[in-house]
Short mmCIF file of C-alpha atoms in Angstrom, two decimals:
data_model
loop_
_atom_site.label_atom_id
_atom_site.label_comp_id
_atom_site.label_asym_id
_atom_site.label_seq_id
_atom_site.Cartn_x
_atom_site.Cartn_y
_atom_site.Cartn_z
CA MET Q 1 0.06 0.07 0.02
CA ALA Q 2 1.24 3.37 -0.94
CA VAL Q 3 2.32 5.90 1.74
CA MET Q 4 -0.52 8.49 0.95
CA PRO Q 5 -3.48 5.97 1.14
CA LEU Q 6 -2.16 4.38 4.14
CA PHE Q 7 -1.81 7.83 5.89
CA LEU Q 8 -5.40 8.57 4.89
CA LEU Q 9 -6.63 5.33 6.19
CA VAL Q 10 -4.93 5.64 9.55
CA ALA Q 11 -5.88 9.49 9.94
CA GLY Q 12 -9.39 8.84 8.84
CA SER Q 13 -10.10 5.87 10.84
CA ALA Q 14 -8.55 7.51 13.97
CA ALA Q 15 -10.74 10.56 13.54
CA VAL Q 16 -13.86 8.41 13.14
CA ALA Q 17 -12.92 6.32 16.22
CA GLY Q 18 -12.28 9.49 18.26
CA LEU Q 19 -15.75 10.83 17.17
CA ALA Q 20 -17.19 7.59 18.11
CA ARG Q 21 -16.28 8.27 21.80
CA ARG Q 22 -18.68 11.16 21.77
CA THR Q 23 -21.60 9.14 20.53
CA PRO Q 24 -23.49 6.17 22.01
CA VAL Q 25 -22.67 4.16 18.81
CA PRO Q 26 -19.76 1.60 19.42
CA ALA Q 27 -16.59 2.52 17.50
CA PRO Q 28 -16.36 -0.58 15.44
CA LEU Q 29 -19.87 -0.03 14.03
CA LEU Q 30 -19.28 3.62 13.19
CA LEU Q 31 -15.85 2.76 11.49
CA VAL Q 32 -17.44 0.09 9.34
CA THR Q 33 -20.35 2.45 8.36
CA ALA Q 34 -17.75 5.20 7.49
CA GLY Q 35 -15.73 2.72 5.52
CA LEU Q 36 -18.73 1.73 3.58
CA ALA Q 37 -19.73 5.25 2.93
CA ALA Q 38 -16.05 6.19 1.96
CA SER Q 39 -15.71 3.43 -0.36
CA TYR Q 40 -17.95 5.05 -3.01
CA VAL Q 41 -16.47 8.65 -2.49
CA PRO Q 42 -14.75 9.74 -5.72
CA GLY Q 43 -11.06 10.02 -5.27
CA ILE Q 44 -10.70 7.42 -2.48
CA PRO Q 45 -8.13 4.86 -3.39
CA ASP Q 46 -8.99 1.11 -3.69
CA TYR Q 47 -8.13 -0.59 -0.35
CA THR Q 48 -7.73 -4.33 -1.07
CA LEU Q 49 -7.19 -6.15 2.19
CA ASP Q 50 -3.94 -8.11 1.76
CA PRO Q 51 -3.89 -11.22 4.00
CA HIS Q 52 -0.08 -11.19 3.75
CA ILE Q 53 -0.24 -7.91 5.74
CA VAL Q 54 -3.17 -8.52 7.90
CA LEU Q 55 -2.22 -12.06 9.25
CA PRO Q 56 1.43 -11.64 10.06
CA LEU Q 57 1.61 -7.78 10.77
CA VAL Q 58 -1.73 -6.83 12.17
CA LEU Q 59 -3.09 -9.87 13.80
CA PRO Q 60 -0.14 -10.53 16.13
CA PRO Q 61 -0.05 -7.11 17.81
CA LEU Q 62 -3.93 -7.02 18.38
CA LEU Q 63 -3.73 -10.46 20.01
CA HIS Q 64 -0.73 -9.47 21.92
CA THR Q 65 -2.36 -6.43 23.57
CA ALA Q 66 -5.61 -8.28 24.16
CA ALA Q 67 -3.80 -11.06 25.91
CA LEU Q 68 -1.73 -8.70 28.04
CA ASP Q 69 -4.91 -7.11 29.28
CA SER Q 70 -6.52 -10.59 29.98
CA SER Q 71 -6.46 -12.42 33.24
CA TYR Q 72 -4.52 -15.67 33.10
CA LEU Q 73 -6.30 -16.77 36.35
CA GLY Q 74 -9.70 -15.81 34.98
CA LEU Q 75 -8.94 -17.73 31.81
CA ARG Q 76 -7.78 -20.70 33.68
CA ALA Q 77 -10.90 -20.65 35.77
CA ASN Q 78 -13.06 -20.54 32.74
CA LEU Q 79 -11.01 -22.90 30.79
CA ARG Q 80 -13.91 -25.29 29.83
CA PRO Q 81 -16.31 -22.68 28.46
CA VAL Q 82 -13.41 -20.98 26.65
CA THR Q 83 -12.28 -24.04 25.03
CA LEU Q 84 -15.72 -25.07 24.09
CA LEU Q 85 -16.28 -21.80 22.24
CA SER Q 86 -12.71 -21.27 20.84
CA VAL Q 87 -12.27 -24.89 19.65
CA GLY Q 88 -15.59 -26.67 19.75
CA TYR Q 89 -17.94 -23.96 18.37
CA VAL Q 90 -15.44 -23.03 15.63
CA LEU Q 91 -15.24 -26.57 14.36
CA PHE Q 92 -19.02 -26.94 14.78
CA ALA Q 93 -19.75 -23.69 12.81
CA THR Q 94 -17.22 -24.68 10.06
CA PHE Q 95 -19.27 -27.74 9.29
CA VAL Q 96 -22.65 -26.47 9.82
CA VAL Q 97 -22.32 -23.24 7.83
CA GLY Q 98 -20.27 -25.19 5.24
CA TYR Q 99 -22.92 -27.87 4.78
CA ALA Q 100 -25.61 -25.21 4.55
CA ALA Q 101 -23.77 -23.49 1.90
CA TYR Q 102 -23.23 -26.61 -0.08
CA LEU Q 103 -27.00 -27.31 0.13
CA VAL Q 104 -28.07 -23.72 -0.79
CA ILE Q 105 -25.62 -22.78 -3.49
CA PRO Q 106 -26.01 -24.88 -6.72
CA GLY Q 107 -22.67 -26.32 -8.05
CA LEU Q 108 -20.62 -25.45 -5.04
CA PRO Q 109 -18.26 -28.38 -4.07
CA LEU Q 110 -18.58 -29.57 -0.43
CA THR Q 111 -14.87 -28.84 0.11
CA ALA Q 112 -15.10 -25.31 -1.24
CA ALA Q 113 -18.34 -24.80 1.02
CA LEU Q 114 -16.34 -26.10 4.11
CA VAL Q 115 -13.62 -23.55 3.31
CA LEU Q 116 -16.41 -20.83 3.55
CA GLY Q 117 -17.58 -22.30 6.81
CA ALA Q 118 -14.00 -22.21 8.31
CA VAL Q 119 -13.56 -18.59 7.07
CA VAL Q 120 -16.70 -17.25 8.72
CA ALA Q 121 -16.61 -19.52 11.94
CA PRO Q 122 -14.44 -17.41 14.24
CA PRO Q 123 -16.31 -14.46 16.05
CA ASP Q 124 -14.17 -11.41 16.43
CA ALA Q 125 -15.03 -10.41 20.09
CA VAL Q 126 -13.27 -7.04 19.82
CA ALA Q 127 -16.53 -5.27 19.38
CA ALA Q 128 -18.43 -7.44 21.85
CA THR Q 129 -15.90 -7.00 24.62
CA ALA Q 130 -15.92 -3.23 24.00
CA ILE Q 131 -19.72 -3.17 24.28
CA ALA Q 132 -19.42 -5.52 27.41
CA ARG Q 133 -17.20 -3.10 29.27
CA LYS Q 134 -19.17 -0.05 28.25
CA ILE Q 135 -22.39 -1.63 29.45
CA GLY Q 136 -21.01 -3.49 32.48
CA LEU Q 137 -21.48 -7.12 31.89
CA PRO Q 138 -20.50 -9.68 34.62
CA HIS Q 139 -16.90 -10.24 34.52
CA ARG Q 140 -17.13 -13.96 33.86
CA ILE Q 141 -19.15 -13.37 30.61
CA THR Q 142 -16.49 -10.72 29.59
CA THR Q 143 -13.59 -13.01 30.52
CA ILE Q 144 -15.25 -15.93 28.32
CA LEU Q 145 -15.72 -13.57 25.38
CA GLN Q 146 -12.18 -12.31 25.65
CA GLY Q 147 -10.83 -15.85 25.93
CA GLU Q 148 -12.80 -17.02 22.94
CA SER Q 149 -11.41 -14.15 20.72
CA LEU Q 150 -7.93 -14.91 21.76
CA PHE Q 151 -7.91 -18.66 20.82
CA ASN Q 152 -10.57 -19.08 18.15
CA ASP Q 153 -8.59 -17.56 15.35
CA ALA Q 154 -5.93 -20.28 15.80
CA THR Q 155 -8.68 -22.99 15.42
CA ALA Q 156 -10.25 -21.26 12.34
CA ILE Q 157 -6.93 -20.70 10.50
CA THR Q 158 -5.59 -24.17 11.09
CA ALA Q 159 -9.04 -25.70 9.88
CA TYR Q 160 -8.99 -23.40 6.91
CA LYS Q 161 -5.47 -24.57 6.00
CA VAL Q 162 -6.50 -28.26 6.19
CA LEU Q 163 -9.89 -27.60 4.06
CA VAL Q 164 -8.01 -25.60 1.52
CA ALA Q 165 -5.55 -28.39 0.99
CA ALA Q 166 -8.49 -30.73 0.44
CA ALA Q 167 -10.26 -28.36 -1.86
CA LEU Q 168 -7.07 -27.93 -3.98
CA GLY Q 169 -6.92 -31.68 -4.52
CA ALA Q 170 -3.74 -32.36 -2.23
CA GLY Q 171 -5.31 -35.76 -1.18
CA VAL Q 172 -5.82 -34.81 2.52
CA SER Q 173 -7.76 -37.43 4.35
CA TRP Q 174 -9.67 -36.80 7.61
CA GLY Q 175 -6.93 -38.53 9.52
CA ASP Q 176 -4.24 -36.16 7.94
CA GLY Q 177 -6.44 -33.22 8.72
CA ILE Q 178 -6.80 -34.08 12.39
CA LYS Q 179 -3.14 -34.77 12.53
CA GLN Q 180 -2.26 -31.31 11.00
CA PHE Q 181 -4.66 -29.65 13.36
CA ALA Q 182 -2.92 -31.34 16.35
CA ILE Q 183 0.62 -30.42 15.14
CA ALA Q 184 -0.37 -26.76 14.69
CA SER Q 185 -2.03 -26.53 17.94
CA VAL Q 186 0.48 -28.22 19.99
CA GLY Q 187 3.32 -26.68 18.10
CA GLY Q 188 1.90 -23.17 18.56
CA ILE Q 189 1.53 -23.69 22.39
CA GLY Q 190 5.03 -25.41 22.62
CA VAL Q 191 6.66 -22.45 20.70
CA GLY Q 192 4.88 -19.96 23.17
CA LEU Q 193 6.01 -22.01 26.20
CA LEU Q 194 9.67 -22.08 24.93
CA LEU Q 195 9.69 -18.34 24.23
CA MET Q 196 7.83 -16.89 27.11
CA VAL Q 197 10.50 -17.36 29.84
CA PRO Q 198 13.56 -16.33 28.03
CA LEU Q 199 11.74 -13.31 26.64
CA HIS Q 200 10.55 -12.33 30.24
CA TRP Q 201 14.04 -13.01 31.46
CA LEU Q 202 15.36 -10.51 28.90
CA ARG Q 203 12.77 -7.89 29.76
CA VAL Q 204 13.70 -8.09 33.46
CA ARG Q 205 17.47 -7.96 32.62
CA LEU Q 206 16.91 -4.81 30.63
CA ARG Q 207 15.63 -3.04 33.70
CA GLU Q 208 17.75 0.07 33.31
CA SER Q 209 16.34 0.97 29.86
CA ALA Q 210 12.67 1.48 29.54
CA LEU Q 211 13.04 2.43 25.86
CA LEU Q 212 14.89 -0.73 25.10
CA GLU Q 213 12.38 -2.80 26.90
CA ASN Q 214 9.52 -1.19 25.08
CA THR Q 215 11.17 -1.78 21.78
CA LEU Q 216 11.50 -5.47 22.69
CA SER Q 217 7.91 -5.42 23.70
CA LEU Q 218 6.85 -4.23 20.25
CA LEU Q 219 8.74 -6.90 18.60
CA ILE Q 220 7.73 -9.78 20.83
CA PRO Q 221 4.49 -10.65 19.09
CA PHE Q 222 6.01 -10.69 15.67
CA VAL Q 223 8.90 -12.91 16.87
CA ALA Q 224 6.42 -15.37 18.47
CA TYR Q 225 4.11 -15.50 15.46
CA ALA Q 226 7.06 -15.91 12.78
CA ALA Q 227 8.83 -18.55 14.92
CA ALA Q 228 5.69 -20.70 15.22
CA GLU Q 229 4.66 -20.34 11.58
CA GLN Q 230 8.20 -21.16 10.47
CA LEU Q 231 7.66 -24.51 12.19
CA HIS Q 232 4.25 -24.98 10.51
CA ALA Q 233 2.56 -24.32 13.97
CA SER Q 234 -0.10 -21.86 15.03
CA GLY Q 235 1.38 -18.39 15.35
CA VAL Q 236 -1.80 -17.25 16.97
CA LEU Q 237 -1.44 -19.62 19.89
CA ALA Q 238 2.21 -18.79 20.27
CA VAL Q 239 1.48 -14.92 20.61
CA VAL Q 240 -1.36 -15.53 23.04
CA VAL Q 241 0.62 -17.96 25.31
CA VAL Q 242 3.66 -15.48 25.35
CA ALA Q 243 1.45 -12.45 26.05
CA LEU Q 244 -0.54 -14.13 28.73
CA TYR Q 245 2.74 -15.07 30.69
CA LEU Q 246 4.24 -11.59 30.18
CA GLY Q 247 0.98 -9.94 31.38
CA HIS Q 248 0.86 -12.33 34.44
CA ARG Q 249 4.50 -11.37 35.22
CA SER Q 250 4.42 -7.74 34.44
CA TRP Q 251 4.80 -6.78 38.11
CA GLN Q 252 8.31 -7.91 37.90
CA VAL Q 253 9.28 -5.20 35.29
CA ASP Q 254 10.48 -1.83 35.95
CA PHE Q 255 7.61 0.73 36.83
CA GLU Q 256 8.78 3.17 34.03
CA THR Q 257 8.56 0.35 31.46
CA ARG Q 258 5.11 -0.62 32.61
CA LEU Q 259 3.97 2.97 32.43
CA GLN Q 260 5.41 3.51 28.83
CA GLU Q 261 4.36 -0.08 27.67
CA ASP Q 262 0.76 0.60 28.76
CA ALA Q 263 0.60 3.92 26.78
CA VAL Q 264 2.45 2.35 23.65
CA TRP Q 265 0.15 -0.74 23.42
CA LYS Q 266 -2.91 1.38 23.98
CA MET Q 267 -1.89 3.41 21.06
CA VAL Q 268 -0.97 0.64 18.74
CA SER Q 269 -4.27 -1.06 19.69
CA PHE Q 270 -6.29 2.02 18.93
CA ILE Q 271 -4.63 2.65 15.54
CA LEU Q 272 -4.87 -0.86 14.43
CA GLU Q 273 -8.38 -1.51 15.52
CA SER Q 274 -9.65 1.65 13.93
CA ALA Q 275 -7.92 1.14 10.69
CA VAL Q 276 -9.01 -2.66 10.64
CA PHE Q 277 -12.78 -1.86 11.12
CA ALA Q 278 -12.67 1.01 8.55
CA LEU Q 279 -10.82 -1.35 6.18
CA ILE Q 280 -13.68 -3.98 6.51
CA GLY Q 281 -16.05 -1.28 5.14
CA LEU Q 282 -13.67 -0.25 2.36
CA GLN Q 283 -13.88 -3.73 0.96
CA LEU Q 284 -17.43 -3.35 -0.55
CA PRO Q 285 -16.25 -2.24 -4.17
CA VAL Q 286 -13.69 -4.88 -4.14
CA VAL Q 287 -16.09 -7.81 -3.49
CA VAL Q 288 -19.02 -6.63 -5.47
CA ARG Q 289 -16.78 -6.18 -8.67
CA GLY Q 290 -15.78 -9.81 -8.36
CA LEU Q 291 -19.18 -11.48 -8.20
CA GLY Q 292 -18.75 -12.56 -11.87
CA GLU Q 293 -21.60 -14.95 -12.97
CA PHE Q 294 -23.51 -14.48 -9.85
CA SER Q 295 -26.18 -11.71 -10.05
CA GLY Q 296 -26.48 -9.33 -6.95
CA ALA Q 297 -29.98 -10.61 -6.00
CA GLN Q 298 -28.53 -14.18 -6.01
CA ALA Q 299 -25.63 -13.35 -3.95
CA LEU Q 300 -27.82 -11.46 -1.41
CA GLU Q 301 -30.21 -14.39 -1.12
CA TYR Q 302 -27.27 -16.63 -0.25
CA ALA Q 303 -25.90 -13.94 1.99
CA ALA Q 304 -29.22 -13.74 4.03
CA VAL Q 305 -29.49 -17.60 4.38
CA LEU Q 306 -25.82 -17.80 5.48
CA PHE Q 307 -26.30 -14.93 7.99
CA VAL Q 308 -29.25 -16.81 9.77
CA VAL Q 309 -27.25 -20.10 9.70
CA VAL Q 310 -24.30 -18.41 11.22
CA VAL Q 311 -26.43 -16.71 14.01
CA LEU Q 312 -28.58 -19.86 14.85
CA SER Q 313 -25.60 -22.24 14.80
CA ARG Q 314 -24.12 -20.16 17.67
CA PHE Q 315 -27.16 -20.62 19.64
CA VAL Q 316 -27.48 -24.39 18.92
CA TRP Q 317 -23.98 -24.74 20.27
CA VAL Q 318 -23.96 -22.31 23.09
CA PHE Q 319 -26.96 -23.48 24.95
CA PRO Q 320 -26.09 -27.18 25.18
CA ALA Q 321 -22.27 -26.25 25.88
CA THR Q 322 -23.51 -24.09 28.86
CA PHE Q 323 -25.94 -26.44 30.42
CA LEU Q 324 -25.13 -30.00 29.50
CA PRO Q 325 -21.74 -30.23 31.45
CA ARG Q 326 -23.58 -28.82 34.50
CA LEU Q 327 -26.24 -31.33 34.15
CA LEU Q 328 -23.87 -34.27 33.68
CA SER Q 329 -21.19 -33.15 36.31
CA ALA Q 330 -21.78 -32.40 40.03
CA ARG Q 331 -18.20 -31.16 40.39
CA ILE Q 332 -18.92 -28.48 37.77
CA ARG Q 333 -22.15 -27.46 39.51
CA ALA Q 334 -20.23 -27.20 42.82
CA ARG Q 335 -17.25 -25.31 41.41
CA GLU Q 336 -18.96 -22.86 39.01
CA PRO Q 337 -21.47 -20.26 39.71
CA GLU Q 338 -25.12 -20.77 38.89
CA VAL Q 339 -25.97 -19.83 35.40
CA THR Q 340 -29.38 -18.61 34.12
CA TRP Q 341 -30.63 -18.65 30.56
CA THR Q 342 -29.82 -14.93 30.08
CA ALA Q 343 -26.07 -15.50 29.97
CA PRO Q 344 -25.90 -17.87 27.02
CA VAL Q 345 -28.33 -15.58 25.23
CA ILE Q 346 -25.80 -12.74 25.60
CA VAL Q 347 -22.77 -14.94 24.65
CA GLY Q 348 -24.85 -16.41 21.70
CA TRP Q 349 -25.74 -12.88 20.43
CA ALA Q 350 -22.13 -11.77 20.76
CA GLY Q 351 -20.88 -13.75 17.83
CA MET Q 352 -19.88 -10.85 15.49
CA ARG Q 353 -17.29 -11.63 12.83
CA GLY Q 354 -14.41 -9.32 11.99
CA VAL Q 355 -11.27 -8.64 10.00
CA VAL Q 356 -9.70 -12.10 10.49
CA SER Q 357 -12.60 -13.80 8.47
CA LEU Q 358 -11.94 -11.26 5.72
CA ALA Q 359 -8.23 -11.77 5.79
CA ILE Q 360 -8.58 -15.55 5.53
CA ALA Q 361 -11.13 -15.25 2.65
CA PHE Q 362 -8.68 -13.05 0.63
CA SER Q 363 -6.01 -15.66 1.16
CA ILE Q 364 -7.93 -18.24 -0.63
CA PRO Q 365 -5.85 -19.39 -3.79
CA ALA Q 366 -7.20 -18.34 -7.25
CA ALA Q 367 -6.72 -21.70 -8.65
CA LEU Q 368 -6.68 -25.46 -7.96
CA HIS Q 369 -3.59 -27.75 -8.51
CA GLY Q 370 -4.93 -28.55 -12.00
CA GLY Q 371 -5.00 -24.87 -12.88
CA ALA Q 372 -8.85 -24.58 -12.83
CA ALA Q 373 -10.23 -21.66 -10.94
CA PHE Q 374 -11.01 -22.22 -7.18
CA PRO Q 375 -14.88 -22.87 -7.14
CA ALA Q 376 -16.89 -19.66 -6.57
CA ARG Q 377 -13.98 -17.94 -4.96
CA ASN Q 378 -15.48 -14.40 -5.55
CA LEU Q 379 -18.77 -15.50 -4.15
CA VAL Q 380 -16.91 -16.82 -1.11
CA LEU Q 381 -15.45 -13.33 -0.68
CA PHE Q 382 -18.72 -11.64 -0.99
CA LEU Q 383 -20.44 -14.04 1.48
CA THR Q 384 -17.71 -13.44 3.98
CA PHE Q 385 -17.91 -9.72 3.61
CA THR Q 386 -21.82 -9.68 3.93
CA THR Q 387 -21.64 -11.99 6.95
CA VAL Q 388 -19.02 -9.78 8.60
CA ILE Q 389 -21.11 -6.62 7.95
CA ALA Q 390 -24.43 -8.03 8.96
CA THR Q 391 -23.09 -9.42 12.27
CA LEU Q 392 -21.34 -6.24 13.13
CA VAL Q 393 -24.31 -4.07 12.28
CA VAL Q 394 -27.37 -6.31 13.32
CA GLN Q 395 -25.94 -7.82 16.32
CA GLY Q 396 -23.45 -4.98 17.36
CA LEU Q 397 -26.48 -2.51 17.24
CA THR Q 398 -28.80 -4.60 19.18
CA LEU Q 399 -26.45 -6.06 21.78
CA PRO Q 400 -26.52 -3.07 24.28
CA PRO Q 401 -30.36 -2.92 24.29
CA LEU Q 402 -30.50 -6.69 24.68
CA ILE Q 403 -28.20 -6.57 27.59
CA ARG Q 404 -30.18 -3.67 29.12
CA ALA Q 405 -33.50 -5.53 28.57
CA LEU Q 406 -32.19 -8.87 30.11
CA LYS Q 407 -31.09 -6.85 33.05
CA LEU Q 408 -27.94 -8.90 33.72
CA PRO Q 409 -26.26 -7.97 37.02
CA GLY Q 410 -23.16 -5.89 36.34
CA PRO Q 411 -19.97 -5.97 38.34
CA ASP Q 412 -20.61 -5.11 41.97
CA ALA Q 413 -18.69 -1.83 42.14
CA GLN Q 414 -19.08 -1.67 46.16
CA ALA Q 415 -17.83 -5.08 46.72
CA GLU Q 416 -14.99 -4.61 44.33
CA THR Q 417 -13.87 -1.35 46.10
CA LEU Q 418 -14.26 -3.09 49.41
CA ALA Q 419 -11.95 -5.78 48.24
CA GLU Q 420 -9.49 -3.38 46.92
CA ALA Q 421 -9.53 -1.31 50.04
CA GLN Q 422 -8.89 -4.60 52.12
CA ALA Q 423 -5.99 -5.59 49.81
CA GLN Q 424 -4.52 -1.95 50.05
CA ASN Q 425 -4.88 -2.17 53.96
CA GLU Q 426 -2.80 -5.35 54.04
CA ALA Q 427 -0.14 -3.90 51.64
CA SER Q 428 0.16 -0.67 53.57
CA ARG Q 429 0.59 -2.61 56.79
CA ALA Q 430 3.44 -4.59 55.39
CA ALA Q 431 4.97 -1.44 53.88
CA GLU Q 432 4.82 0.23 57.39
CA GLU Q 433 6.51 -2.80 59.02
CA ARG Q 434 9.28 -2.70 56.38
CA LEU Q 435 9.70 1.09 56.82
CA GLU Q 436 10.19 0.69 60.60
CA GLU Q 437 12.57 -2.22 59.97
CA LEU Q 438 14.63 -0.08 57.56
CA LEU Q 439 14.77 2.85 59.81
CA GLN Q 440 16.49 0.81 62.47
CA ASP Q 441 19.66 0.88 60.29
CA PRO Q 442 21.80 3.88 60.65
CA ARG Q 443 22.41 3.92 56.91
CA ASN Q 444 18.76 4.80 56.33
CA ALA Q 445 18.72 7.77 58.67
CA LEU Q 446 16.27 10.45 57.46
CA PRO Q 447 15.22 13.85 58.75
CA GLY Q 448 11.85 13.55 60.57
CA PRO Q 449 9.67 15.51 57.90
CA LEU Q 450 10.89 12.98 55.32
CA VAL Q 451 9.99 10.11 57.41
CA ASP Q 452 6.55 11.62 58.10
CA ARG Q 453 6.26 12.19 54.29
CA LEU Q 454 6.81 8.43 53.63
CA ARG Q 455 4.17 7.57 56.40
CA SER Q 456 1.71 10.09 54.89
CA VAL Q 457 2.03 8.52 51.38
CA LEU Q 458 1.22 5.26 52.71
CA GLU Q 459 -1.73 6.69 54.78
CA ARG Q 460 -3.00 8.50 51.64
CA ARG Q 461 -3.00 5.11 49.57
CA ARG Q 462 -4.80 3.38 52.25
CA ASN Q 463 -7.46 5.90 52.86
CA SER Q 464 -8.11 6.62 49.01
CA VAL Q 465 -10.03 3.45 48.46
CA TRP Q 466 -12.11 3.72 51.55
CA GLU Q 467 -13.09 7.25 50.63
CA ARG Q 468 -14.80 6.02 47.51
CA LEU Q 469 -17.17 4.21 49.78
CA GLY Q 470 -18.22 7.28 51.58
CA PRO Q 471 -21.08 9.57 50.78
CA PRO Q 472 -20.68 12.02 47.84
CA ASN Q 473 -20.33 15.69 48.08
CA GLU Q 474 -23.93 17.09 48.25
CA VAL Q 475 -23.04 20.07 45.88
CA THR Q 476 -20.62 18.48 43.24
CA GLY Q 477 -21.74 14.76 43.55
CA GLU Q 478 -18.05 13.82 43.80
CA SER Q 479 -16.56 11.46 46.44
CA ALA Q 480 -13.95 12.82 48.74
CA ASP Q 481 -11.27 10.93 46.74
CA GLU Q 482 -12.48 12.53 43.42
CA THR Q 483 -12.39 15.91 45.03
CA TYR Q 484 -8.97 15.25 46.29
CA ARG Q 485 -7.70 14.29 42.81
CA ARG Q 486 -9.29 17.40 41.17
CA LEU Q 487 -7.68 19.73 43.77
CA ALA Q 488 -4.28 18.04 43.33
CA ARG Q 489 -4.52 18.50 39.64
CA GLU Q 490 -5.34 22.16 40.02
CA MET Q 491 -2.31 22.62 42.26
CA ILE Q 492 -0.07 20.86 39.83
CA GLU Q 493 -1.30 22.89 37.09
CA ALA Q 494 -0.47 26.08 38.93
CA GLU Q 495 3.09 24.83 39.46
CA ARG Q 496 3.31 24.08 35.74
CA GLY Q 497 2.33 27.52 34.88
CA VAL Q 498 5.14 29.02 37.07
CA PHE Q 499 7.84 26.75 35.65
CA VAL Q 500 6.82 27.85 32.04
CA ARG Q 501 6.87 31.50 33.05
CA LEU Q 502 10.37 30.96 34.71
CA ARG Q 503 11.56 29.33 31.36
CA ASP Q 504 9.99 32.15 29.29
CA GLY Q 505 11.69 34.83 31.51
CA GLY Q 506 15.06 33.01 31.08
CA ARG Q 507 15.39 32.04 34.59
CA ILE Q 508 15.56 28.41 33.84
CA ASP Q 509 16.40 26.66 30.60
CA ASP Q 510 14.29 24.12 28.62
CA GLU Q 511 16.20 21.11 29.90
CA MET Q 512 15.30 21.98 33.51
CA LEU Q 513 11.84 22.73 32.51
CA ARG Q 514 11.46 19.30 31.04
CA THR Q 515 12.93 17.77 34.35
CA LEU Q 516 10.53 19.74 36.43
CA LEU Q 517 7.52 19.10 34.35
CA ARG Q 518 8.29 15.35 34.30
CA ARG Q 519 8.26 15.23 38.08
CA LEU Q 520 4.89 16.98 38.14
CA ASP Q 521 3.53 14.48 35.28
CA LEU Q 522 4.52 11.49 37.66
CA GLU Q 523 2.83 13.16 40.54
CA GLU Q 524 -0.37 13.74 38.62
CA ALA Q 525 -0.24 10.22 37.22
CA THR Q 526 0.10 8.97 40.72
CA ALA Q 527 -2.62 11.08 42.12
CA TYR Q 528 -4.98 9.93 39.30
CA ARG Q 529 -4.04 6.16 39.52
CA GLU Q 530 -4.27 6.09 43.30
CA GLY Q 531 -7.92 7.09 43.07
CA ALA Q 532 -8.96 5.53 39.67
CA SER Q 533 -11.68 2.99 40.14
#
């Protein structure tokens, strides 16, 4: 892609995503709509989605940042439902959707229909989890949706490769397919397990250079993906395994690195997600031009049938996968929280498809081994596109009102704050004991005011969480903690103004100004983070 079209894509999608934050419409939906509208604006370049860019260059960082923010303990606690969705459902949808396409579309070979099934099988839960956080779904449902989105791409890509080999006439048997699937899955996890410890060790050893650590952090997903793919294993699983480990061990990394890394990956994720959803909408002219012998009415009829099958097949899988294990196992009933019918309804309706499906579809080879054209390749592209758009628009727009209508209990904010306060209280007590122990050593002698300052910092951290449980200010509606943070920011802003005037008056230079401003920035970040809920 040329530099100017790429710049237009990134700048335009970032602007639309920024606008979405001021509207009730989820950013992915607004971006897709903007892409659809822009695709027919005169002068807009053709943006053909290149799978050789999306899969190795866009997918790894998106998976990496999602896994870093995921809870390893939460995923481990929900391993059964996550596995049933990310592996079981994707394989189930591959065959159900593929067979439905085979029955509906005249002349479409079963192998090519199954390729279509694999392409549209994996939900992209970026939009679903974004809505879940915004609306306030229970943590368990959000964790399950996140876990599904982390692992289901690996299942779909591996199934796709096996089915494409069969469609091309490579003589792949069911046994060969299962073997390839097992090798790719086990190999991807193995590569991740081999890389995660040395990569973390290297990050910890680079403690003195936050810039070097963050440079390494940006390279890690590409290294893990490329290493696994080179061994014909699942690059997706390798990336996810490494990122889950690094996120779980992030407390061992230098604080400056964590602050920088958090900002860097948020920016990368924002840019990539915005560009990706806009790129989905921009594919419309490409897929419509390629329909060939199929009329628009025919293609839309097939698209409507496929959309219905995709939606229904998820419910057909999700309800039994939710209730049958509980019915058959007393251990599961005792270990896991009670589930009502509302939870699988939300999980079932949150099956929106995304850019991975389109990227896989565009990677379908143009010809078979004998030189003949791949059967109905252009129709497969069109059906993938319409499925992605329909699920994003129909399910994406209706998911928030559905969540509100079902009245699922959101996270218990008061219970979470209470747990946080208790944890902070224990930590502060340990820090106080450690401080008193250190002050017994003559090497750690400090003037009384500095000792008092250390103690007051601990007291502030301990009290800040409890203050959020108190009654709000009758005038402003703020908690005491929120008022404290607002006043602290006002004080810091006054100091900044003085420093800038001193620099402008020539009493301090720019280097000193940057040093003083950095200290204030860290203090402001501390004041904000201590009270952030």
